[in-house]
């Protein structure tokens, strides 16, 4: 992936999954996202039900940086980037229990929404840190 551009998300047909689902759209060749490593990602998020975008790091070109397993990202996003390699792009479908559940932070996300993210993994830094087992 030489030239990164904001992806369009196509909501799959049918019923939303009740489990975390990932699909690599582009397989990266850089370091792998693992618990304890700090990742920097660009992402777009839409709700499964409407396909409406509720968040994106692309608008102000502000990638999201977090430690995998550190609790800063919602559980589904945190778990969904694991095993991904820098330079990759992945679709992550997050069921409500690994997303916001009934505690929606935004009127754009109805309670108990299944979410779809497309994530570009920009960088992976560091090694696994003791104590971060990835139970986030």
mmCIF file with all atom_site columns, N, CA and C in Angstrom, residues 11-76:
data_model
loop_
_atom_site.group_PDB
_atom_site.id
_atom_site.type_symbol
_atom_site.label_atom_id
_atom_site.label_alt_id
_atom_site.label_comp_id
_atom_site.label_asym_id
_atom_site.label_entity_id
_atom_site.label_seq_id
_atom_site.pdbx_PDB_ins_code
_atom_site.Cartn_x
_atom_site.Cartn_y
_atom_site.Cartn_z
_atom_site.occupancy
_atom_site.B_iso_or_equiv
_atom_site.pdbx_formal_charge
_atom_site.auth_seq_id
_atom_site.auth_comp_id
_atom_site.auth_asym_id
_atom_site.auth_atom_id
_atom_site.pdbx_PDB_model_num
ATOM 1   N N  . UNK A 1 11 ? -21.352 -2.634  3.706  1.00 0.00 ? 11 UNK A N  1
ATOM 2   C CA . UNK A 1 11 ? -21.940 -3.479  4.749  1.00 0.00 ? 11 UNK A CA 1
ATOM 3   C C  . UNK A 1 11 ? -22.350 -4.813  4.121  1.00 0.00 ? 11 UNK A C  1
ATOM 4   N N  . UNK A 1 12 ? -21.908 -5.926  4.719  1.00 0.00 ? 12 UNK A N  1
ATOM 5   C CA . UNK A 1 12 ? -22.277 -7.236  4.172  1.00 0.00 ? 12 UNK A CA 1
ATOM 6   C C  . UNK A 1 12 ? -23.785 -7.470  4.233  1.00 0.00 ? 12 UNK A C  1
ATOM 7   N N  . UNK A 1 13 ? -24.266 -8.309  3.340  1.00 0.00 ? 13 UNK A N  1
ATOM 8   C CA . UNK A 1 13 ? -25.681 -8.699  3.330  1.00 0.00 ? 13 UNK A CA 1
ATOM 9   C C  . UNK A 1 13 ? -25.947 -9.636  4.506  1.00 0.00 ? 13 UNK A C  1
ATOM 10  N N  . UNK A 1 14 ? -27.178 -9.683  4.944  1.00 0.00 ? 14 UNK A N  1
ATOM 11  C CA . UNK A 1 14 ? -27.560 -10.663 5.948  1.00 0.00 ? 14 UNK A CA 1
ATOM 12  C C  . UNK A 1 14 ? -27.540 -10.129 7.359  1.00 0.00 ? 14 UNK A C  1
ATOM 13  N N  . UNK A 1 15 ? -27.515 -11.067 8.287  1.00 0.00 ? 15 UNK A N  1
ATOM 14  C CA . UNK A 1 15 ? -27.589 -10.771 9.709  1.00 0.00 ? 15 UNK A CA 1
ATOM 15  C C  . UNK A 1 15 ? -26.183 -10.521 10.253 1.00 0.00 ? 15 UNK A C  1
ATOM 16  N N  . UNK A 1 16 ? -26.076 -9.569  11.165 1.00 0.00 ? 16 UNK A N  1
ATOM 17  C CA . UNK A 1 16 ? -24.787 -9.257  11.783 1.00 0.00 ? 16 UNK A CA 1
ATOM 18  C C  . UNK A 1 16 ? -24.283 -10.443 12.597 1.00 0.00 ? 16 UNK A C  1
ATOM 19  N N  . UNK A 1 17 ? -22.983 -10.660 12.552 1.00 0.00 ? 17 UNK A N  1
ATOM 20  C CA . UNK A 1 17 ? -22.361 -11.728 13.324 1.00 0.00 ? 17 UNK A CA 1
ATOM 21  C C  . UNK A 1 17 ? -22.427 -11.417 14.815 1.00 0.00 ? 17 UNK A C  1
ATOM 22  N N  . UNK A 1 18 ? -22.433 -12.446 15.632 1.00 0.00 ? 18 UNK A N  1
ATOM 23  C CA . UNK A 1 18 ? -22.402 -12.252 17.081 1.00 0.00 ? 18 UNK A CA 1
ATOM 24  C C  . UNK A 1 18 ? -20.994 -12.464 17.621 1.00 0.00 ? 18 UNK A C  1
ATOM 25  N N  . UNK A 1 19 ? -20.067 -12.778 16.744 1.00 0.00 ? 19 UNK A N  1
ATOM 26  C CA . UNK A 1 19 ? -18.663 -12.972 17.128 1.00 0.00 ? 19 UNK A CA 1
ATOM 27  C C  . UNK A 1 19 ? -17.798 -11.962 16.385 1.00 0.00 ? 19 UNK A C  1
ATOM 28  N N  . UNK A 1 20 ? -16.621 -11.698 16.916 1.00 0.00 ? 20 UNK A N  1
ATOM 29  C CA . UNK A 1 20 ? -15.654 -10.842 16.248 1.00 0.00 ? 20 UNK A CA 1
ATOM 30  C C  . UNK A 1 20 ? -15.248 -11.497 14.932 1.00 0.00 ? 20 UNK A C  1
ATOM 31  N N  . UNK A 1 21 ? -15.247 -10.732 13.862 1.00 0.00 ? 21 UNK A N  1
ATOM 32  C CA . UNK A 1 21 ? -14.857 -11.263 12.554 1.00 0.00 ? 21 UNK A CA 1
ATOM 33  C C  . UNK A 1 21 ? -13.848 -10.320 11.914 1.00 0.00 ? 21 UNK A C  1
ATOM 34  N N  . UNK A 1 22 ? -12.799 -10.878 11.332 1.00 0.00 ? 22 UNK A N  1
ATOM 35  C CA . UNK A 1 22 ? -11.800 -10.067 10.645 1.00 0.00 ? 22 UNK A CA 1
ATOM 36  C C  . UNK A 1 22 ? -11.569 -10.613 9.246  1.00 0.00 ? 22 UNK A C  1
ATOM 37  N N  . UNK A 1 23 ? -11.192 -9.693  8.354  1.00 0.00 ? 23 UNK A N  1
ATOM 38  C CA . UNK A 1 23 ? -10.861 -10.080 6.985  1.00 0.00 ? 23 UNK A CA 1
ATOM 39  C C  . UNK A 1 23 ? -9.778  -9.137  6.495  1.00 0.00 ? 23 UNK A C  1
ATOM 40  N N  . UNK A 1 24 ? -8.637  -9.712  6.116  1.00 0.00 ? 24 UNK A N  1
ATOM 41  C CA . UNK A 1 24 ? -7.548  -8.891  5.597  1.00 0.00 ? 24 UNK A CA 1
ATOM 42  C C  . UNK A 1 24 ? -7.866  -8.463  4.174  1.00 0.00 ? 24 UNK A C  1
ATOM 43  N N  . UNK A 1 25 ? -7.863  -7.153  3.958  1.00 0.00 ? 25 UNK A N  1
ATOM 44  C CA . UNK A 1 25 ? -8.074  -6.596  2.628  1.00 0.00 ? 25 UNK A CA 1
ATOM 45  C C  . UNK A 1 25 ? -6.729  -6.412  1.936  1.00 0.00 ? 25 UNK A C  1
ATOM 46  N N  . UNK A 1 26 ? -5.718  -6.068  2.731  1.00 0.00 ? 26 UNK A N  1
ATOM 47  C CA . UNK A 1 26 ? -4.329  -5.988  2.287  1.00 0.00 ? 26 UNK A CA 1
ATOM 48  C C  . UNK A 1 26 ? -3.494  -6.586  3.404  1.00 0.00 ? 26 UNK A C  1
ATOM 49  N N  . UNK A 1 27 ? -2.607  -7.513  3.080  1.00 0.00 ? 27 UNK A N  1
ATOM 50  C CA . UNK A 1 27 ? -1.726  -8.110  4.085  1.00 0.00 ? 27 UNK A CA 1
ATOM 51  C C  . UNK A 1 27 ? -0.443  -7.289  4.128  1.00 0.00 ? 27 UNK A C  1
ATOM 52  N N  . UNK A 1 28 ? -0.116  -6.787  5.323  1.00 0.00 ? 28 UNK A N  1
ATOM 53  C CA . UNK A 1 28 ? 1.098   -5.999  5.486  1.00 0.00 ? 28 UNK A CA 1
ATOM 54  C C  . UNK A 1 28 ? 2.324   -6.879  5.580  1.00 0.00 ? 28 UNK A C  1
ATOM 55  N N  . UNK A 1 29 ? 3.486   -6.240  5.541  1.00 0.00 ? 29 UNK A N  1
ATOM 56  C CA . UNK A 1 29 ? 4.733   -6.994  5.650  1.00 0.00 ? 29 UNK A CA 1
ATOM 57  C C  . UNK A 1 29 ? 5.640   -6.439  6.739  1.00 0.00 ? 29 UNK A C  1
ATOM 58  N N  . UNK A 1 30 ? 5.088   -5.586  7.606  1.00 0.00 ? 30 UNK A N  1
ATOM 59  C CA . UNK A 1 30 ? 5.869   -4.997  8.682  1.00 0.00 ? 30 UNK A CA 1
ATOM 60  C C  . UNK A 1 30 ? 5.704   -5.765  9.977  1.00 0.00 ? 30 UNK A C  1
ATOM 61  N N  . UNK A 1 31 ? 6.108   -5.142  11.095 1.00 0.00 ? 31 UNK A N  1
ATOM 62  C CA . UNK A 1 31 ? 5.979   -5.783  12.407 1.00 0.00 ? 31 UNK A CA 1
ATOM 63  C C  . UNK A 1 31 ? 4.521   -6.104  12.733 1.00 0.00 ? 31 UNK A C  1
ATOM 64  N N  . UNK A 1 32 ? 4.328   -7.130  13.554 1.00 0.00 ? 32 UNK A N  1
ATOM 65  C CA . UNK A 1 32 ? 2.993   -7.624  13.891 1.00 0.00 ? 32 UNK A CA 1
ATOM 66  C C  . UNK A 1 32 ? 2.453   -6.979  15.161 1.00 0.00 ? 32 UNK A C  1
ATOM 67  N N  . UNK A 1 33 ? 1.173   -6.633  15.138 1.00 0.00 ? 33 UNK A N  1
ATOM 68  C CA . UNK A 1 33 ? 0.490   -6.092  16.319 1.00 0.00 ? 33 UNK A CA 1
ATOM 69  C C  . UNK A 1 33 ? 0.253   -7.221  17.311 1.00 0.00 ? 33 UNK A C  1
ATOM 70  N N  . UNK A 1 34 ? 0.803   -7.056  18.517 1.00 0.00 ? 34 UNK A N  1
ATOM 71  C CA . UNK A 1 34 ? 0.668   -8.045  19.582 1.00 0.00 ? 34 UNK A CA 1
ATOM 72  C C  . UNK A 1 34 ? 0.464   -7.301  20.894 1.00 0.00 ? 34 UNK A C  1
ATOM 73  N N  . UNK A 1 35 ? -0.101  -7.980  21.910 1.00 0.00 ? 35 UNK A N  1
ATOM 74  C CA . UNK A 1 35 ? -0.273  -7.323  23.204 1.00 0.00 ? 35 UNK A CA 1
ATOM 75  C C  . UNK A 1 35 ? 1.039   -6.716  23.707 1.00 0.00 ? 35 UNK A C  1
ATOM 76  N N  . UNK A 1 36 ? 0.944   -5.468  24.174 1.00 0.00 ? 36 UNK A N  1
ATOM 77  C CA . UNK A 1 36 ? 2.101   -4.759  24.693 1.00 0.00 ? 36 UNK A CA 1
ATOM 78  C C  . UNK A 1 36 ? 2.772   -3.865  23.675 1.00 0.00 ? 36 UNK A C  1
ATOM 79  N N  . UNK A 1 37 ? 2.510   -4.091  22.414 1.00 0.00 ? 37 UNK A N  1
ATOM 80  C CA . UNK A 1 37 ? 3.079   -3.230  21.380 1.00 0.00 ? 37 UNK A CA 1
ATOM 81  C C  . UNK A 1 37 ? 2.151   -2.039  21.150 1.00 0.00 ? 37 UNK A C  1
ATOM 82  N N  . UNK A 1 38 ? 2.751   -0.915  20.806 1.00 0.00 ? 38 UNK A N  1
ATOM 83  C CA . UNK A 1 38 ? 1.979   0.295   20.531 1.00 0.00 ? 38 UNK A CA 1
ATOM 84  C C  . UNK A 1 38 ? 1.754   0.384   19.026 1.00 0.00 ? 38 UNK A C  1
ATOM 85  N N  . UNK A 1 39 ? 0.495   0.523   18.647 1.00 0.00 ? 39 UNK A N  1
ATOM 86  C CA . UNK A 1 39 ? 0.151   0.611   17.233 1.00 0.00 ? 39 UNK A CA 1
ATOM 87  C C  . UNK A 1 39 ? -0.424  1.988   16.921 1.00 0.00 ? 39 UNK A C  1
ATOM 88  N N  . UNK A 1 40 ? -0.268  2.372   15.675 1.00 0.00 ? 40 UNK A N  1
ATOM 89  C CA . UNK A 1 40 ? -0.868  3.602   15.180 1.00 0.00 ? 40 UNK A CA 1
ATOM 90  C C  . UNK A 1 40 ? -1.691  3.205   13.963 1.00 0.00 ? 40 UNK A C  1
ATOM 91  N N  . UNK A 1 41 ? -2.973  3.574   13.981 1.00 0.00 ? 41 UNK A N  1
ATOM 92  C CA . UNK A 1 41 ? -3.890  3.157   12.920 1.00 0.00 ? 41 UNK A CA 1
ATOM 93  C C  . UNK A 1 41 ? -4.690  4.336   12.380 1.00 0.00 ? 41 UNK A C  1
ATOM 94  N N  . UNK A 1 42 ? -5.065  4.223   11.115 1.00 0.00 ? 42 UNK A N  1
ATOM 95  C CA . UNK A 1 42 ? -6.128  5.043   10.548 1.00 0.00 ? 42 UNK A CA 1
ATOM 96  C C  . UNK A 1 42 ? -7.333  4.119   10.490 1.00 0.00 ? 42 UNK A C  1
ATOM 97  N N  . UNK A 1 43 ? -8.517  4.647   10.719 1.00 0.00 ? 43 UNK A N  1
ATOM 98  C CA . UNK A 1 43 ? -9.708  3.796   10.714 1.00 0.00 ? 43 UNK A CA 1
ATOM 99  C C  . UNK A 1 43 ? -10.934 4.582   10.270 1.00 0.00 ? 43 UNK A C  1
ATOM 100 N N  . UNK A 1 44 ? -11.917 3.829   9.806  1.00 0.00 ? 44 UNK A N  1
ATOM 101 C CA . UNK A 1 44 ? -13.263 4.339   9.551  1.00 0.00 ? 44 UNK A CA 1
ATOM 102 C C  . UNK A 1 44 ? -14.200 3.365   10.236 1.00 0.00 ? 44 UNK A C  1
ATOM 103 N N  . UNK A 1 45 ? -15.207 3.882   10.933 1.00 0.00 ? 45 UNK A N  1
ATOM 104 C CA . UNK A 1 45 ? -16.193 3.030   11.589 1.00 0.00 ? 45 UNK A CA 1
ATOM 105 C C  . UNK A 1 45 ? -17.596 3.360   11.126 1.00 0.00 ? 45 UNK A C  1
ATOM 106 N N  . UNK A 1 46 ? -18.378 2.309   10.822 1.00 0.00 ? 46 UNK A N  1
ATOM 107 C CA . UNK A 1 46 ? -19.790 2.471   10.461 1.00 0.00 ? 46 UNK A CA 1
ATOM 108 C C  . UNK A 1 46 ? -20.606 1.483   11.282 1.00 0.00 ? 46 UNK A C  1
ATOM 109 N N  . UNK A 1 47 ? -21.901 1.751   11.410 1.00 0.00 ? 47 UNK A N  1
ATOM 110 C CA . UNK A 1 47 ? -22.770 0.772   12.064 1.00 0.00 ? 47 UNK A CA 1
ATOM 111 C C  . UNK A 1 47 ? -23.232 -0.245  11.027 1.00 0.00 ? 47 UNK A C  1
ATOM 112 N N  . UNK A 1 48 ? -23.348 -1.490  11.457 1.00 0.00 ? 48 UNK A N  1
ATOM 113 C CA . UNK A 1 48 ? -23.789 -2.564  10.570 1.00 0.00 ? 48 UNK A CA 1
ATOM 114 C C  . UNK A 1 48 ? -25.217 -2.308  10.090 1.00 0.00 ? 48 UNK A C  1
ATOM 115 N N  . UNK A 1 49 ? -26.073 -1.838  10.987 1.00 0.00 ? 49 UNK A N  1
ATOM 116 C CA . UNK A 1 49 ? -27.494 -1.670  10.665 1.00 0.00 ? 49 UNK A CA 1
ATOM 117 C C  . UNK A 1 49 ? -27.743 -0.625  9.580  1.00 0.00 ? 49 UNK A C  1
ATOM 118 N N  . UNK A 1 50 ? -27.024 0.499   9.635  1.00 0.00 ? 50 UNK A N  1
ATOM 119 C CA . UNK A 1 50 ? -27.313 1.596   8.703  1.00 0.00 ? 50 UNK A CA 1
ATOM 120 C C  . UNK A 1 50 ? -26.205 1.848   7.690  1.00 0.00 ? 50 UNK A C  1
ATOM 121 N N  . UNK A 1 51 ? -24.992 1.407   8.003  1.00 0.00 ? 51 UNK A N  1
ATOM 122 C CA . UNK A 1 51 ? -23.861 1.730   7.141  1.00 0.00 ? 51 UNK A CA 1
ATOM 123 C C  . UNK A 1 51 ? -23.398 3.165   7.296  1.00 0.00 ? 51 UNK A C  1
ATOM 124 N N  . UNK A 1 52 ? -23.976 3.871   8.270  1.00 0.00 ? 52 UNK A N  1
ATOM 125 C CA . UNK A 1 52 ? -23.625 5.276   8.485  1.00 0.00 ? 52 UNK A CA 1
ATOM 126 C C  . UNK A 1 52 ? -22.300 5.389   9.247  1.00 0.00 ? 52 UNK A C  1
ATOM 127 N N  . UNK A 1 53 ? -21.431 6.239   8.735  1.00 0.00 ? 53 UNK A N  1
ATOM 128 C CA . UNK A 1 53 ? -20.143 6.471   9.393  1.00 0.00 ? 53 UNK A CA 1
ATOM 129 C C  . UNK A 1 53 ? -20.367 7.196   10.714 1.00 0.00 ? 53 UNK A C  1
ATOM 130 N N  . UNK A 1 54 ? -19.730 6.687   11.780 1.00 0.00 ? 54 UNK A N  1
ATOM 131 C CA . UNK A 1 54 ? -19.831 7.352   13.075 1.00 0.00 ? 54 UNK A CA 1
ATOM 132 C C  . UNK A 1 54 ? -18.504 7.920   13.536 1.00 0.00 ? 54 UNK A C  1
ATOM 133 N N  . UNK A 1 55 ? -17.400 7.462   12.937 1.00 0.00 ? 55 UNK A N  1
ATOM 134 C CA . UNK A 1 55 ? -16.096 7.974   13.344 1.00 0.00 ? 55 UNK A CA 1
ATOM 135 C C  . UNK A 1 55 ? -15.065 7.643   12.283 1.00 0.00 ? 55 UNK A C  1
ATOM 136 N N  . UNK A 1 56 ? -14.051 8.497   12.201 1.00 0.00 ? 56 UNK A N  1
ATOM 137 C CA . UNK A 1 56 ? -12.956 8.283   11.266 1.00 0.00 ? 56 UNK A CA 1
ATOM 138 C C  . UNK A 1 56 ? -11.754 9.103   11.710 1.00 0.00 ? 56 UNK A C  1
ATOM 139 N N  . UNK A 1 57 ? -10.583 8.516   11.596 1.00 0.00 ? 57 UNK A N  1
ATOM 140 C CA . UNK A 1 57 ? -9.349  9.248   11.905 1.00 0.00 ? 57 UNK A CA 1
ATOM 141 C C  . UNK A 1 57 ? -8.845  9.999   10.680 1.00 0.00 ? 57 UNK A C  1
ATOM 142 N N  . UNK A 1 58 ? -9.486  9.772   9.541  1.00 0.00 ? 58 UNK A N  1
ATOM 143 C CA . UNK A 1 58 ? -9.021  10.359  8.279  1.00 0.00 ? 58 UNK A CA 1
ATOM 144 C C  . UNK A 1 58 ? -9.350  11.837  8.148  1.00 0.00 ? 58 UNK A C  1
ATOM 145 N N  . UNK A 1 59 ? -10.457 12.283  8.744  1.00 0.00 ? 59 UNK A N  1
ATOM 146 C CA . UNK A 1 59 ? -10.939 13.646  8.504  1.00 0.00 ? 59 UNK A CA 1
ATOM 147 C C  . UNK A 1 59 ? -9.896  14.705  8.839  1.00 0.00 ? 59 UNK A C  1
ATOM 148 N N  . UNK A 1 60 ? -9.231  14.553  9.947  1.00 0.00 ? 60 UNK A N  1
ATOM 149 C CA . UNK A 1 60 ? -8.221  15.530  10.348 1.00 0.00 ? 60 UNK A CA 1
ATOM 150 C C  . UNK A 1 60 ? -6.822  14.936  10.261 1.00 0.00 ? 60 UNK A C  1
ATOM 151 N N  . UNK A 1 61 ? -6.713  13.806  9.562  1.00 0.00 ? 61 UNK A N  1
ATOM 152 C CA . UNK A 1 61 ? -5.440  13.100  9.427  1.00 0.00 ? 61 UNK A CA 1
ATOM 153 C C  . UNK A 1 61 ? -4.783  12.907  10.794 1.00 0.00 ? 61 UNK A C  1
ATOM 154 N N  . UNK A 1 62 ? -5.579  12.341  11.723 1.00 0.00 ? 62 UNK A N  1
ATOM 155 C CA . UNK A 1 62 ? -5.099  12.098  13.081 1.00 0.00 ? 62 UNK A CA 1
ATOM 156 C C  . UNK A 1 62 ? -5.197  10.617  13.402 1.00 0.00 ? 62 UNK A C  1
ATOM 157 N N  . UNK A 1 63 ? -4.147  9.855   13.089 1.00 0.00 ? 63 UNK A N  1
ATOM 158 C CA . UNK A 1 63 ? -4.171  8.424   13.408 1.00 0.00 ? 63 UNK A CA 1
ATOM 159 C C  . UNK A 1 63 ? -4.363  8.197   14.910 1.00 0.00 ? 63 UNK A C  1
ATOM 160 N N  . UNK A 1 64 ? -4.975  7.076   15.247 1.00 0.00 ? 64 UNK A N  1
ATOM 161 C CA . UNK A 1 64 ? -5.231  6.674   16.628 1.00 0.00 ? 64 UNK A CA 1
ATOM 162 C C  . UNK A 1 64 ? -4.090  5.777   17.074 1.00 0.00 ? 64 UNK A C  1
ATOM 163 N N  . UNK A 1 65 ? -3.518  6.101   18.225 1.00 0.00 ? 65 UNK A N  1
ATOM 164 C CA . UNK A 1 65 ? -2.375  5.356   18.760 1.00 0.00 ? 65 UNK A CA 1
ATOM 165 C C  . UNK A 1 65 ? -2.795  4.712   20.074 1.00 0.00 ? 65 UNK A C  1
ATOM 166 N N  . UNK A 1 66 ? -2.524  3.403   20.219 1.00 0.00 ? 66 UNK A N  1
ATOM 167 C CA . UNK A 1 66 ? -2.869  2.720   21.465 1.00 0.00 ? 66 UNK A CA 1
ATOM 168 C C  . UNK A 1 66 ? -1.988  1.500   21.661 1.00 0.00 ? 66 UNK A C  1
ATOM 169 N N  . UNK A 1 67 ? -1.853  1.095   22.923 1.00 0.00 ? 67 UNK A N  1
ATOM 170 C CA . UNK A 1 67 ? -1.120  -0.127  23.258 1.00 0.00 ? 67 UNK A CA 1
ATOM 171 C C  . UNK A 1 67 ? -2.096  -1.294  23.154 1.00 0.00 ? 67 UNK A C  1
ATOM 172 N N  . UNK A 1 68 ? -1.744  -2.285  22.359 1.00 0.00 ? 68 UNK A N  1
ATOM 173 C CA . UNK A 1 68 ? -2.598  -3.465  22.210 1.00 0.00 ? 68 UNK A CA 1
ATOM 174 C C  . UNK A 1 68 ? -2.708  -4.150  23.571 1.00 0.00 ? 68 UNK A C  1
ATOM 175 N N  . UNK A 1 69 ? -3.924  -4.405  24.018 1.00 0.00 ? 69 UNK A N  1
ATOM 176 C CA . UNK A 1 69 ? -4.151  -5.018  25.321 1.00 0.00 ? 69 UNK A CA 1
ATOM 177 C C  . UNK A 1 69 ? -4.145  -4.027  26.462 1.00 0.00 ? 69 UNK A C  1
ATOM 178 N N  . UNK A 1 70 ? -3.989  -2.744  26.164 1.00 0.00 ? 70 UNK A N  1
ATOM 179 C CA . UNK A 1 70 ? -3.883  -1.725  27.204 1.00 0.00 ? 70 UNK A CA 1
ATOM 180 C C  . UNK A 1 70 ? -5.197  -1.126  27.658 1.00 0.00 ? 70 UNK A C  1
ATOM 181 N N  . UNK A 1 71 ? -6.311  -1.432  26.982 1.00 0.00 ? 71 UNK A N  1
ATOM 182 C CA . UNK A 1 71 ? -7.614  -0.954  27.417 1.00 0.00 ? 71 UNK A CA 1
ATOM 183 C C  . UNK A 1 71 ? -8.035  0.396   26.878 1.00 0.00 ? 71 UNK A C  1
ATOM 184 N N  . UNK A 1 72 ? -7.249  1.015   26.003 1.00 0.00 ? 72 UNK A N  1
ATOM 185 C CA . UNK A 1 72 ? -7.611  2.333   25.477 1.00 0.00 ? 72 UNK A CA 1
ATOM 186 C C  . UNK A 1 72 ? -8.617  2.245   24.326 1.00 0.00 ? 72 UNK A C  1
ATOM 187 N N  . UNK A 1 73 ? -8.543  1.174   23.550 1.00 0.00 ? 73 UNK A N  1
ATOM 188 C CA . UNK A 1 73 ? -9.465  0.972   22.424 1.00 0.00 ? 73 UNK A CA 1
ATOM 189 C C  . UNK A 1 73 ? -10.592 0.038   22.863 1.00 0.00 ? 73 UNK A C  1
ATOM 190 N N  . UNK A 1 74 ? -11.730 0.108   22.171 1.00 0.00 ? 74 UNK A N  1
ATOM 191 C CA . UNK A 1 74 ? -12.790 -0.855  22.482 1.00 0.00 ? 74 UNK A CA 1
ATOM 192 C C  . UNK A 1 74 ? -12.247 -2.265  22.247 1.00 0.00 ? 74 UNK A C  1
ATOM 193 N N  . UNK A 1 75 ? -12.795 -3.217  22.978 1.00 0.00 ? 75 UNK A N  1
ATOM 194 C CA . UNK A 1 75 ? -12.268 -4.586  22.946 1.00 0.00 ? 75 UNK A CA 1
ATOM 195 C C  . UNK A 1 75 ? -12.213 -5.175  21.545 1.00 0.00 ? 75 UNK A C  1
ATOM 196 N N  . UNK A 1 76 ? -13.256 -4.966  20.757 1.00 0.00 ? 76 UNK A N  1
ATOM 197 C CA . UNK A 1 76 ? -13.285 -5.548  19.419 1.00 0.00 ? 76 UNK A CA 1
ATOM 198 C C  . UNK A 1 76 ? -12.206 -5.000  18.507 1.00 0.00 ? 76 UNK A C  1
#
